[in-house]
Amino acid sequence: MKTSLAVTALAMSLALAFPAQADAGKTSVVQEAPLRAHLQFLSSDLLEGRGTGQRGGDLTVAYLEAQALALGLKPGNGDSYRQSVQIAGVKTLPADSTLKLQAGGKALDITFGKDWVYSPGDATAAHSFDAGLVFVGYGITAPDEQWNDYKGADLKGKILVMMVNDPQPTAEQPARFNGKGLTYYGRWTYKFEEAQRQGAAGVLLIHTTPSASYGWSVIQNSWSGVERFQLAAGTLGTPLQGWLTEDTARALCAAAGQDLDTLRAAAERKDFKPVALSARLNGDMKAAVRKVEQFNVAAVVPGTDPKLKEEVVIYSAHWDHLGKQGDSGDTIFNGAVDNASGSAALLAMAAEARRVPAKRSQMFLWVAAEEQGLLGSSAYAEAPLWPLKKTAANLNLDSLNFIGATRDIGAQGSERTELGKLAETAARQMGMQIAAAKPDLAGGYFRSDHFSFAKNGVPAFSITSGRDYLKDPAGAKAKSEAYGKRYHQVSDEYDAGWDLSGMVQTAQYTLNLGRLIADGAKLPEWKAGDAFAVPRN
């Protein structure tokens, strides 16, 4: 309690040092000094890496809400800045579980971690299974691609075996499912969601390094002996979620009288139909489950127009990182770049938005548990504090430029909506240009908090650093590449020597773009034919 009060006091003192007061007719100019101060504090050891379900996360929320109060921002949730996010921490207990894959009259000789992994997707500690397995290809229902792997099959209570990624381009259809780029239908998160909509009891994804873009060790380390987080309220997942190695999937299919390669080849065709396997999943699955309440922090600058103020532009950044891990050495994953930078930028931007408000309202939203699978933003989208049909756009900030100013700015994903032209205008007004888009082979658009808004019909994307640095391009590129070794490591720490001109530039650009949207004549829309061109929920 004493530490929390100290954090609140420090937050108040920082806000008083950099006051924001309404100043009609003036230009919003994001200041480096408060941004740097917030960045240094949010990434300090005091906040212990801002871990989900950890003390450092609680201190971070206290700091953000105290800052919002001191800046004169309105609470985003009635009289509170907090929005509850109910999360379950789930750790599979394989030693207490008796799950077996049965095929050909016997159980496969497979080991948890080495050959397969599994976990409850519905935050429930104990499940019993006796369910048939069905191979469903890629497990995709994509009206925009005229593709349906399920073909109306009744899959209630079944365990679905499916491939990762999406149907590959062909000579006849080189652009299907975005060609070599990954669509959302290829993401493992989509596979789990669609299985739940089909009423399945579970999913077993077939891992290959090319299709997943990472080796089995990534799956093994993420699912074996560690606590994983999921939403504990709202729409929950299937009772079982898991992965199989390719060798395990091949052995399973062979024991069930099928050939994996033949099944996969059939799944590349639009006329594919689900194939029931002569195999079953039997036994009990046990897990340790603890419920954790985390919080999104939402603060609002009301709009000035009597009608348009009922609509909102949302700026977001996730406040969490990986927290404290381990018992010796440096145990704090400070997450200075990821994402103390985005959280600090939002505070600096909010001060200027408060000083110079726009016609529409503006919300500054710090979301929880991004590192656990976009949980905070998903919870917000499922129970929005502002109606999504009156949400003009979401602009997200994650891992900002700590190297130096650039001639360009990243706006990948904006081209899917009318935000694309506005993004170009905002860049041009600052003497910049939009960075050339790169093929999205790993599905980056679907892996950041803006996507929780996008899949609910709200035009959204993340603003990222440019690559054309003004000073010492070769040295700047080397610094950018070197950060890859610090990503999600304890070495992602604040450096007082950082040139934050690029971070300020990104924050300023985001605020300017938000202002164009907030003062626009109408709400931006998706381009016709885009997979997410649906009415705002």
Coordinates of C-alpha atoms in Angstrom, one line a residue:
M1 CA 0.0 0.0 0.0
K2 CA 2.8 2.4 0.9
T3 CA 4.5 1.7 -2.5
S4 CA 1.3 2.3 -4.3
L5 CA 0.8 5.6 -2.6
A6 CA 4.4 6.6 -3.4
V7 CA 3.8 5.8 -7.1
T8 CA 0.6 7.9 -7.1
A9 CA 2.5 10.8 -5.4
L10 CA 5.2 10.6 -8.0
A11 CA 2.7 10.4 -10.8
M12 CA 1.0 13.6 -9.5
S13 CA 4.3 15.4 -9.2
L14 CA 5.3 14.5 -12.8
A15 CA 1.9 15.7 -14.1
L16 CA 2.2 19.0 -12.1
A17 CA 5.7 19.5 -13.6
F18 CA 4.2 19.2 -17.1
P19 CA 0.7 20.7 -16.8
A20 CA -1.9 20.5 -19.6
Q21 CA -4.7 23.1 -19.7
A22 CA -7.2 23.9 -22.4
D23 CA -5.7 26.4 -24.8
A24 CA -8.1 27.0 -27.7
G25 CA -6.7 28.0 -31.0
K26 CA -3.2 26.6 -30.3
T27 CA -1.3 23.8 -32.0
S28 CA -0.8 20.5 -30.2
V29 CA 3.0 19.9 -29.8
V30 CA 4.0 16.7 -28.1
Q31 CA 6.8 17.5 -25.6
E32 CA 9.9 15.3 -25.2
A33 CA 10.5 16.0 -21.5
P34 CA 7.3 14.4 -20.1
L35 CA 7.5 11.6 -22.6
R36 CA 11.1 10.8 -21.5
A37 CA 10.1 11.1 -17.8
H38 CA 7.2 8.7 -18.2
L39 CA 9.3 6.3 -20.2
Q40 CA 12.1 6.2 -17.7
F41 CA 9.7 5.6 -14.8
L42 CA 7.5 3.0 -16.5
S43 CA 10.5 0.9 -17.5
S44 CA 12.2 1.2 -14.1
D45 CA 12.9 -1.7 -11.8
L46 CA 10.4 -0.3 -9.4
L47 CA 7.6 -1.5 -11.6
E48 CA 9.2 -4.9 -11.9
G49 CA 8.5 -5.4 -15.6
R50 CA 4.8 -4.6 -15.4
G51 CA 3.9 -8.3 -15.4
T52 CA 0.3 -9.6 -15.8
G53 CA -0.9 -10.8 -12.4
Q54 CA 2.1 -9.3 -10.6
R55 CA 2.7 -6.5 -8.2
G56 CA 4.4 -4.4 -10.9
G57 CA 1.3 -4.5 -13.0
D58 CA -0.8 -3.2 -10.2
L59 CA 1.7 -0.3 -9.6
T60 CA 1.6 0.5 -13.3
V61 CA -2.2 0.9 -13.3
A62 CA -2.0 3.1 -10.2
Y63 CA 0.5 5.3 -12.0
L64 CA -1.5 5.6 -15.2
E65 CA -4.7 6.5 -13.5
A66 CA -3.0 9.1 -11.2
Q67 CA -1.5 10.7 -14.3
A68 CA -4.8 10.8 -16.1
L69 CA -6.4 12.4 -13.1
A70 CA -3.6 15.0 -12.7
L71 CA -3.8 15.9 -16.4
G72 CA -7.5 16.6 -16.1
L73 CA -8.7 13.8 -18.3
K74 CA -12.2 12.5 -17.8
P75 CA -12.6 8.9 -16.5
G76 CA -13.5 6.6 -19.4
N77 CA -15.7 4.2 -17.3
G78 CA -18.3 6.2 -15.5
D79 CA -16.4 7.7 -12.6
S80 CA -13.5 5.3 -12.9
Y81 CA -10.4 5.2 -15.1
R82 CA -10.3 1.4 -14.7
Q83 CA -12.0 -1.3 -16.8
S84 CA -11.9 -4.7 -15.2
V85 CA -10.4 -7.5 -17.3
Q86 CA -11.0 -11.0 -15.9
I87 CA -8.2 -13.3 -16.7
A88 CA -7.4 -16.9 -15.9
G89 CA -3.9 -18.1 -15.4
V90 CA -3.8 -21.7 -16.6
K91 CA -1.0 -24.2 -16.1
T92 CA -1.5 -27.7 -17.5
L93 CA -0.7 -30.6 -15.1
P94 CA 0.4 -33.4 -17.4
A95 CA 1.4 -35.6 -14.5
D96 CA -2.2 -35.5 -13.2
S97 CA -3.7 -35.9 -16.6
T98 CA -4.6 -39.2 -18.4
L99 CA -5.2 -38.0 -21.9
K100 CA -4.4 -40.5 -24.7
L101 CA -4.8 -40.5 -28.5
Q102 CA -6.3 -43.9 -29.5
A103 CA -6.1 -45.1 -33.0
G104 CA -6.0 -48.6 -34.6
G105 CA -7.1 -50.2 -31.3
K106 CA -4.2 -48.8 -29.2
A107 CA -2.9 -45.6 -27.7
L108 CA -0.1 -43.7 -29.4
D109 CA 3.2 -43.7 -27.6
I110 CA 3.6 -39.9 -27.2
T111 CA 4.8 -37.6 -24.4
F112 CA 3.5 -34.3 -23.3
G113 CA 5.9 -31.5 -24.4
K114 CA 8.0 -33.7 -26.7
D115 CA 5.2 -34.9 -29.0
W116 CA 2.2 -32.8 -28.2
V117 CA 0.9 -30.2 -25.8
Y118 CA -2.6 -29.3 -24.6
S119 CA -4.4 -26.9 -22.2
P120 CA -8.0 -25.9 -21.4
G121 CA -9.3 -23.0 -23.5
D122 CA -12.2 -22.3 -21.2
A123 CA -10.4 -21.5 -17.9
T124 CA -11.7 -24.8 -16.3
A125 CA -9.4 -26.9 -14.2
A126 CA -10.8 -30.4 -15.0
H127 CA -12.2 -32.0 -18.1
S128 CA -13.0 -35.6 -19.2
F129 CA -12.9 -36.5 -22.9
D130 CA -14.1 -39.4 -25.0
A131 CA -14.4 -37.7 -28.4
G132 CA -13.8 -38.6 -32.0
L133 CA -11.2 -36.8 -34.1
V134 CA -12.0 -35.1 -37.4
F135 CA -9.4 -33.7 -39.9
V136 CA -10.8 -30.3 -41.1
G137 CA -8.0 -29.1 -43.3
Y138 CA -7.1 -25.5 -42.6
G139 CA -10.3 -25.1 -40.5
I140 CA -11.3 -22.0 -42.3
T141 CA -14.7 -20.4 -43.1
A142 CA -13.9 -17.4 -45.3
P143 CA -16.8 -15.9 -47.2
D144 CA -14.6 -13.3 -48.9
E145 CA -12.6 -16.2 -50.4
Q146 CA -15.6 -18.4 -51.1
W147 CA -14.0 -21.0 -48.9
N148 CA -15.5 -23.3 -46.3
D149 CA -13.6 -26.2 -44.9
Y150 CA -16.5 -27.4 -42.8
K151 CA -19.2 -27.8 -45.5
G152 CA -22.0 -27.9 -42.9
A153 CA -20.6 -31.0 -41.0
D154 CA -21.9 -31.5 -37.5
L155 CA -18.7 -31.2 -35.4
K156 CA -20.3 -30.6 -32.0
G157 CA -18.2 -32.4 -29.3
K158 CA -15.5 -33.4 -31.8
I159 CA -11.7 -32.9 -31.6
L160 CA -10.7 -31.0 -34.7
V161 CA -7.3 -31.8 -36.2
M162 CA -6.2 -28.9 -38.5
M163 CA -3.3 -27.3 -40.3
V164 CA -1.7 -24.0 -39.5
N165 CA -1.5 -21.1 -42.0
D166 CA -4.0 -20.8 -44.9
P167 CA -4.4 -22.3 -48.4
Q168 CA -1.3 -21.7 -50.6
P169 CA -1.4 -19.7 -53.8
T170 CA -1.5 -21.6 -57.1
A171 CA -0.6 -20.8 -60.7
E172 CA -4.3 -20.4 -61.4
Q173 CA -5.0 -18.4 -58.2
P174 CA -1.7 -16.6 -57.2
A175 CA -3.5 -14.1 -55.0
R176 CA -5.8 -16.4 -53.1
F177 CA -5.6 -15.8 -49.3
N178 CA -3.2 -12.9 -50.0
G179 CA -0.7 -15.0 -51.9
K180 CA 2.4 -15.6 -49.8
G181 CA 1.2 -13.2 -47.2
L182 CA -0.6 -14.6 -44.1
T183 CA -4.2 -13.7 -43.6
Y184 CA -6.0 -13.9 -40.3
Y185 CA -7.5 -17.2 -41.3
G186 CA -4.0 -18.6 -41.1
R187 CA -3.4 -17.5 -37.5
W188 CA -3.6 -20.2 -34.8
T189 CA -5.8 -17.8 -32.8
Y190 CA -8.4 -17.8 -35.6
K191 CA -8.3 -21.6 -35.7
F192 CA -9.3 -21.8 -32.0
E193 CA -12.0 -19.2 -32.4
E194 CA -13.6 -20.9 -35.4
A195 CA -13.5 -24.3 -33.7
Q196 CA -15.5 -22.8 -30.8
R197 CA -18.0 -21.4 -33.2
Q198 CA -18.4 -24.9 -34.7
G199 CA -19.2 -26.3 -31.3
A200 CA -16.1 -28.5 -31.1
A201 CA -14.8 -29.9 -27.9
G202 CA -11.2 -29.2 -28.8
V203 CA -8.5 -28.4 -31.4
L204 CA -5.2 -30.0 -32.1
L205 CA -3.1 -28.0 -34.5
I206 CA -0.4 -29.7 -36.7
H207 CA 2.9 -27.9 -36.3
T208 CA 5.5 -27.5 -39.0
T209 CA 8.2 -24.9 -38.9
P210 CA 7.4 -23.4 -42.3
S211 CA 3.6 -23.1 -41.7
A212 CA 4.0 -21.7 -38.1
S213 CA 7.2 -19.6 -38.9
Y214 CA 8.8 -20.9 -35.7
G215 CA 10.1 -24.3 -34.5
W216 CA 8.5 -26.7 -32.1
S217 CA 10.7 -25.4 -29.3
V218 CA 8.6 -22.2 -29.3
I219 CA 5.4 -24.2 -28.8
Q220 CA 7.1 -26.4 -26.2
N221 CA 8.4 -23.5 -24.2
S222 CA 5.1 -21.6 -24.3
W223 CA 2.8 -24.6 -23.4
S224 CA 5.0 -26.8 -21.1
G225 CA 5.3 -26.1 -17.4
V226 CA 4.4 -22.5 -17.6
E227 CA 1.3 -20.5 -16.7
R228 CA -0.6 -19.2 -19.8
F229 CA -3.3 -16.6 -19.6
Q230 CA -6.7 -16.4 -21.2
L231 CA -9.9 -14.4 -20.7
A232 CA -12.0 -15.8 -17.9
A233 CA -15.2 -14.0 -18.8
G234 CA -17.2 -13.4 -22.0
T235 CA -16.7 -15.8 -25.0
L236 CA -14.5 -18.6 -23.8
G237 CA -12.5 -21.1 -25.9
T238 CA -13.0 -24.8 -26.5
P239 CA -12.4 -27.1 -23.6
L240 CA -9.2 -28.4 -25.2
Q241 CA -6.6 -26.5 -27.2
G242 CA -3.3 -28.0 -28.3
W243 CA -0.6 -28.8 -30.8
L244 CA 0.9 -31.9 -32.4
T245 CA 4.3 -32.3 -33.9
E246 CA 4.3 -33.2 -37.5
D247 CA 5.7 -36.6 -36.7
T248 CA 2.9 -37.2 -34.1
A249 CA 0.2 -36.1 -36.7
R250 CA 1.7 -38.4 -39.3
A251 CA 1.7 -41.4 -36.8
L252 CA -1.9 -40.6 -35.8
C253 CA -3.1 -40.5 -39.3
A254 CA -1.3 -43.7 -40.2
A255 CA -2.7 -45.5 -37.2
A256 CA -6.2 -44.3 -38.2
G257 CA -5.8 -45.6 -41.8
Q258 CA -5.0 -42.3 -43.4
D259 CA -2.0 -40.6 -45.0
L260 CA -1.2 -37.1 -43.7
D261 CA 0.3 -35.9 -47.0
T262 CA -2.8 -37.1 -48.9
L263 CA -5.1 -35.3 -46.5
R264 CA -3.0 -32.1 -46.7
A265 CA -3.1 -32.1 -50.5
A266 CA -6.9 -32.5 -50.4
A267 CA -7.1 -29.5 -48.0
E268 CA -5.6 -27.3 -50.7
R269 CA -8.7 -27.6 -52.8
K270 CA -11.9 -25.7 -52.4
D271 CA -14.0 -28.9 -52.6
F272 CA -12.3 -30.4 -49.5
K273 CA -14.7 -31.9 -46.9
P274 CA -13.9 -32.9 -43.3
V275 CA -12.5 -36.4 -42.9
A276 CA -13.5 -38.4 -39.8
L277 CA -10.5 -40.2 -38.4
S278 CA -10.7 -43.7 -36.9
A279 CA -9.3 -42.2 -33.7
R280 CA -10.4 -40.8 -30.4
L281 CA -9.2 -38.7 -27.5
N282 CA -9.8 -40.3 -24.2
G283 CA -9.1 -39.5 -20.6
D284 CA -8.9 -36.6 -18.1
M285 CA -7.1 -33.3 -18.5
K286 CA -6.1 -31.4 -15.3
A287 CA -4.8 -27.9 -14.9
A288 CA -4.1 -25.4 -12.2
V289 CA -6.3 -22.4 -12.7
R290 CA -6.2 -19.1 -10.9
K291 CA -8.4 -16.1 -11.6
V292 CA -6.6 -12.7 -11.9
E293 CA -8.2 -9.3 -12.2
Q294 CA -6.3 -6.9 -14.3
F295 CA -7.3 -3.5 -15.6
N296 CA -7.4 -1.4 -18.8
V297 CA -7.0 2.3 -18.1
A298 CA -9.2 4.6 -20.1
A299 CA -9.3 8.4 -20.1
V300 CA -11.2 10.8 -22.3
V301 CA -10.8 14.3 -23.7
P302 CA -14.4 15.3 -24.6
G303 CA -15.0 16.7 -28.0
T304 CA -16.0 20.3 -28.7
D305 CA -18.7 19.8 -31.3
P306 CA -22.2 19.3 -29.8
K307 CA -23.0 16.3 -32.1
L308 CA -19.6 14.9 -33.1
K309 CA -18.5 14.7 -29.4
E310 CA -20.7 11.6 -29.2
E311 CA -18.2 9.8 -31.4
V312 CA -14.6 9.0 -30.4
V313 CA -11.1 8.3 -31.7
I314 CA -9.2 5.8 -29.6
Y315 CA -5.4 5.9 -29.1
S316 CA -4.2 2.7 -27.5
A317 CA -1.0 1.1 -26.1
H318 CA -0.5 -1.9 -23.9
W319 CA 1.0 -1.2 -20.5
D320 CA 2.1 -4.8 -19.7
H321 CA 5.3 -6.6 -20.3
L322 CA 6.8 -9.9 -19.0
G323 CA 7.3 -8.9 -15.4
K324 CA 9.7 -10.8 -13.1
Q325 CA 10.9 -14.2 -14.0
G326 CA 13.5 -16.5 -12.4
D327 CA 15.2 -16.5 -9.0
S328 CA 18.8 -15.3 -9.8
G329 CA 20.6 -12.6 -11.7
D330 CA 18.6 -10.0 -13.5
T331 CA 15.0 -11.2 -13.1
I332 CA 13.2 -8.1 -14.4
F333 CA 12.0 -7.8 -18.0
N334 CA 11.7 -4.0 -18.0
G335 CA 10.2 -3.7 -21.5
A336 CA 11.4 -0.1 -22.1
V337 CA 10.8 -0.2 -25.8
D338 CA 8.1 -2.9 -25.5
N339 CA 6.0 -1.1 -24.5
A340 CA 6.8 1.6 -21.9
S341 CA 7.5 3.7 -25.0
G342 CA 3.9 3.5 -26.3
S343 CA 2.4 4.0 -22.8
A344 CA 4.6 7.0 -22.2
A345 CA 3.8 8.4 -25.6
L346 CA 0.0 8.2 -24.9
L347 CA 0.5 10.2 -21.7
A348 CA 2.4 12.9 -23.6
M349 CA -0.2 13.0 -26.3
A350 CA -3.1 13.1 -23.8
A351 CA -1.6 16.3 -22.3
E352 CA -1.6 18.0 -25.6
A353 CA -5.1 16.7 -26.6
R354 CA -6.4 18.1 -23.3
R355 CA -4.8 21.4 -24.1
V356 CA -6.2 21.6 -27.6
P357 CA -9.3 19.4 -27.9
A358 CA -10.9 18.2 -31.2
K359 CA -14.4 18.1 -32.5
R360 CA -14.9 14.4 -31.7
S361 CA -13.9 13.0 -28.3
Q362 CA -10.6 11.3 -27.9
M363 CA -9.9 8.3 -25.6
F364 CA -6.5 7.3 -24.4
L365 CA -6.6 3.6 -23.6
W366 CA -3.9 1.6 -21.9
V367 CA -4.7 -2.0 -22.3
A368 CA -3.7 -5.0 -20.2
A369 CA -2.2 -8.4 -21.0
E370 CA -1.2 -7.8 -24.7
E371 CA 1.8 -10.1 -24.1
Q372 CA -0.7 -12.9 -23.2
G373 CA -2.6 -12.7 -26.4
L374 CA -4.2 -9.2 -26.8
L375 CA -6.4 -10.0 -23.8
G376 CA -7.0 -6.5 -22.6
S377 CA -8.0 -5.1 -26.0
S378 CA -10.1 -8.2 -26.7
A379 CA -12.0 -7.6 -23.4
Y380 CA -12.5 -4.0 -24.3
A381 CA -13.9 -4.8 -27.8
E382 CA -16.3 -7.4 -26.2
A383 CA -17.5 -4.9 -23.6
P384 CA -16.6 -1.4 -25.0
L385 CA -16.8 1.7 -22.8
W386 CA -17.8 3.7 -25.9
P387 CA -20.1 2.1 -28.5
L388 CA -18.1 0.7 -31.3
K389 CA -20.6 2.0 -33.9
K390 CA -19.6 5.5 -32.7
T391 CA -15.9 4.7 -32.6
A392 CA -14.2 6.4 -35.6
A393 CA -10.9 4.6 -35.5
N394 CA -8.3 3.0 -33.3
L395 CA -4.6 4.1 -33.6
N396 CA -2.3 1.8 -31.7
L397 CA 1.3 2.4 -30.5
D398 CA 3.6 -0.5 -29.7
S399 CA 7.4 -0.4 -29.4
L400 CA 8.4 3.0 -30.6
N401 CA 11.4 4.5 -32.3
F402 CA 14.3 5.1 -29.8
I403 CA 17.0 5.7 -32.5
G404 CA 16.2 9.0 -34.2
A405 CA 13.9 10.9 -36.5
T406 CA 13.0 9.6 -39.9
R407 CA 11.8 10.8 -43.2
D408 CA 9.0 8.2 -43.3
I409 CA 6.5 6.6 -40.9
G410 CA 5.0 3.1 -40.8
A411 CA 1.3 2.9 -41.4
Q412 CA 0.9 -0.7 -42.7
G413 CA -2.8 -1.8 -42.5
S414 CA -4.1 1.8 -43.0
E415 CA -4.5 1.0 -46.8
R416 CA -7.3 -1.4 -45.9
T417 CA -9.5 1.5 -44.9
E418 CA -10.2 5.2 -45.7
L419 CA -7.6 5.9 -43.0
G420 CA -4.9 5.3 -45.7
K421 CA -5.5 8.6 -47.4
L422 CA -5.6 10.4 -44.1
A423 CA -2.4 8.7 -43.0
E424 CA -0.7 10.1 -46.2
T425 CA -2.1 13.6 -45.5
A426 CA -0.8 13.6 -41.9
A427 CA 2.6 12.4 -43.1
R428 CA 2.8 15.0 -45.9
Q429 CA 1.9 17.8 -43.4
M430 CA 4.9 16.8 -41.3
G431 CA 7.2 16.6 -44.3
M432 CA 7.3 12.8 -44.2
Q433 CA 6.0 10.0 -46.4
I434 CA 4.5 6.6 -45.6
A435 CA 7.1 3.9 -45.5
A436 CA 6.9 1.4 -48.3
A437 CA 4.8 -1.6 -47.3
K438 CA 6.5 -5.0 -46.8
P439 CA 4.8 -8.3 -47.6
D440 CA 3.1 -9.3 -44.3
L441 CA 4.4 -12.9 -44.4
A442 CA 4.1 -13.5 -40.6
G443 CA 0.6 -11.8 -40.2
G444 CA 1.9 -8.9 -38.2
Y445 CA -1.4 -7.0 -38.7
F446 CA -3.2 -9.6 -36.6
R447 CA -0.8 -9.6 -33.7
S448 CA -1.2 -6.2 -32.1
D449 CA -4.0 -4.6 -30.1
H450 CA -5.5 -2.7 -33.0
F451 CA -6.7 -6.0 -34.4
S452 CA -9.2 -6.4 -31.5
F453 CA -10.9 -3.4 -32.9
A454 CA -10.5 -4.3 -36.6
K455 CA -12.2 -7.6 -36.4
N456 CA -15.2 -5.8 -34.8
G457 CA -15.5 -3.4 -37.7
V458 CA -13.6 -0.4 -36.4
P459 CA -10.9 0.9 -38.9
A460 CA -7.6 0.4 -37.0
F461 CA -3.9 -0.1 -37.4
S462 CA -0.6 0.4 -35.6
I463 CA 1.7 3.3 -36.3
T464 CA 5.3 2.1 -36.5
S465 CA 8.8 3.6 -36.9
G466 CA 10.0 4.6 -40.3
R467 CA 13.3 3.2 -41.7
D468 CA 14.7 6.2 -43.5
Y469 CA 16.7 7.8 -40.7
L470 CA 17.8 11.5 -40.9
K471 CA 21.1 11.0 -39.2
D472 CA 23.7 8.3 -39.7
P473 CA 21.5 5.8 -41.7
A474 CA 24.0 3.0 -41.4
G475 CA 24.5 3.4 -37.7
A476 CA 20.7 3.8 -37.1
K477 CA 20.0 0.6 -39.1
A478 CA 22.5 -1.3 -37.0
K479 CA 20.9 -0.1 -33.8
S480 CA 17.5 -1.1 -35.1
E481 CA 18.7 -4.6 -36.0
A482 CA 20.6 -4.9 -32.7
Y483 CA 17.3 -4.4 -30.8
G484 CA 16.1 -7.8 -32.1
K485 CA 18.5 -9.4 -29.6
R486 CA 17.0 -7.4 -26.7
Y487 CA 13.3 -8.1 -27.7
H488 CA 11.6 -9.8 -24.8
Q489 CA 14.8 -10.0 -22.9
V490 CA 15.9 -8.5 -19.6
S491 CA 18.2 -6.2 -21.6
D492 CA 15.3 -4.1 -23.0
E493 CA 16.1 -1.3 -20.6
Y494 CA 15.9 2.4 -20.8
D495 CA 19.0 4.3 -21.8
A496 CA 19.3 8.0 -20.9
G497 CA 21.4 8.4 -24.0
W498 CA 18.6 7.5 -26.4
D499 CA 17.7 10.1 -29.1
L500 CA 13.9 10.3 -28.6
S501 CA 13.3 12.7 -31.5
G502 CA 11.9 9.7 -33.5
M503 CA 9.6 8.7 -30.6
V504 CA 8.3 12.2 -30.3
Q505 CA 7.9 12.3 -34.0
T506 CA 5.8 9.1 -34.0
A507 CA 3.6 10.4 -31.1
Q508 CA 3.1 13.7 -32.9
Y509 CA 2.2 12.0 -36.1
T510 CA -0.3 9.8 -34.3
L511 CA -1.9 12.7 -32.6
N512 CA -2.1 14.7 -35.8
L513 CA -3.7 11.8 -37.6
G514 CA -6.1 11.3 -34.8
R515 CA -7.0 15.0 -35.1
L516 CA -7.7 14.7 -38.8
I517 CA -10.1 11.8 -38.0
A518 CA -11.6 13.6 -35.0
D519 CA -12.3 16.7 -37.0
G520 CA -13.5 14.9 -40.2
A521 CA -16.9 15.2 -41.7
K522 CA -17.7 11.4 -41.3
L523 CA -16.5 8.2 -39.8
P524 CA -13.9 6.4 -41.9
E525 CA -14.9 3.1 -43.4
W526 CA -13.2 -0.1 -44.7
K527 CA -12.6 -0.6 -48.3
A528 CA -15.1 -2.7 -50.1
G529 CA -14.2 -6.4 -50.2
D530 CA -11.8 -6.3 -47.2
A531 CA -12.3 -9.3 -44.9
F532 CA -13.1 -6.9 -42.0
A533 CA -15.5 -4.7 -44.0
V534 CA -18.4 -5.4 -41.6
P535 CA -20.6 -3.0 -39.7
R536 CA -19.1 -1.7 -36.5
N537 CA -20.6 -3.9 -33.7

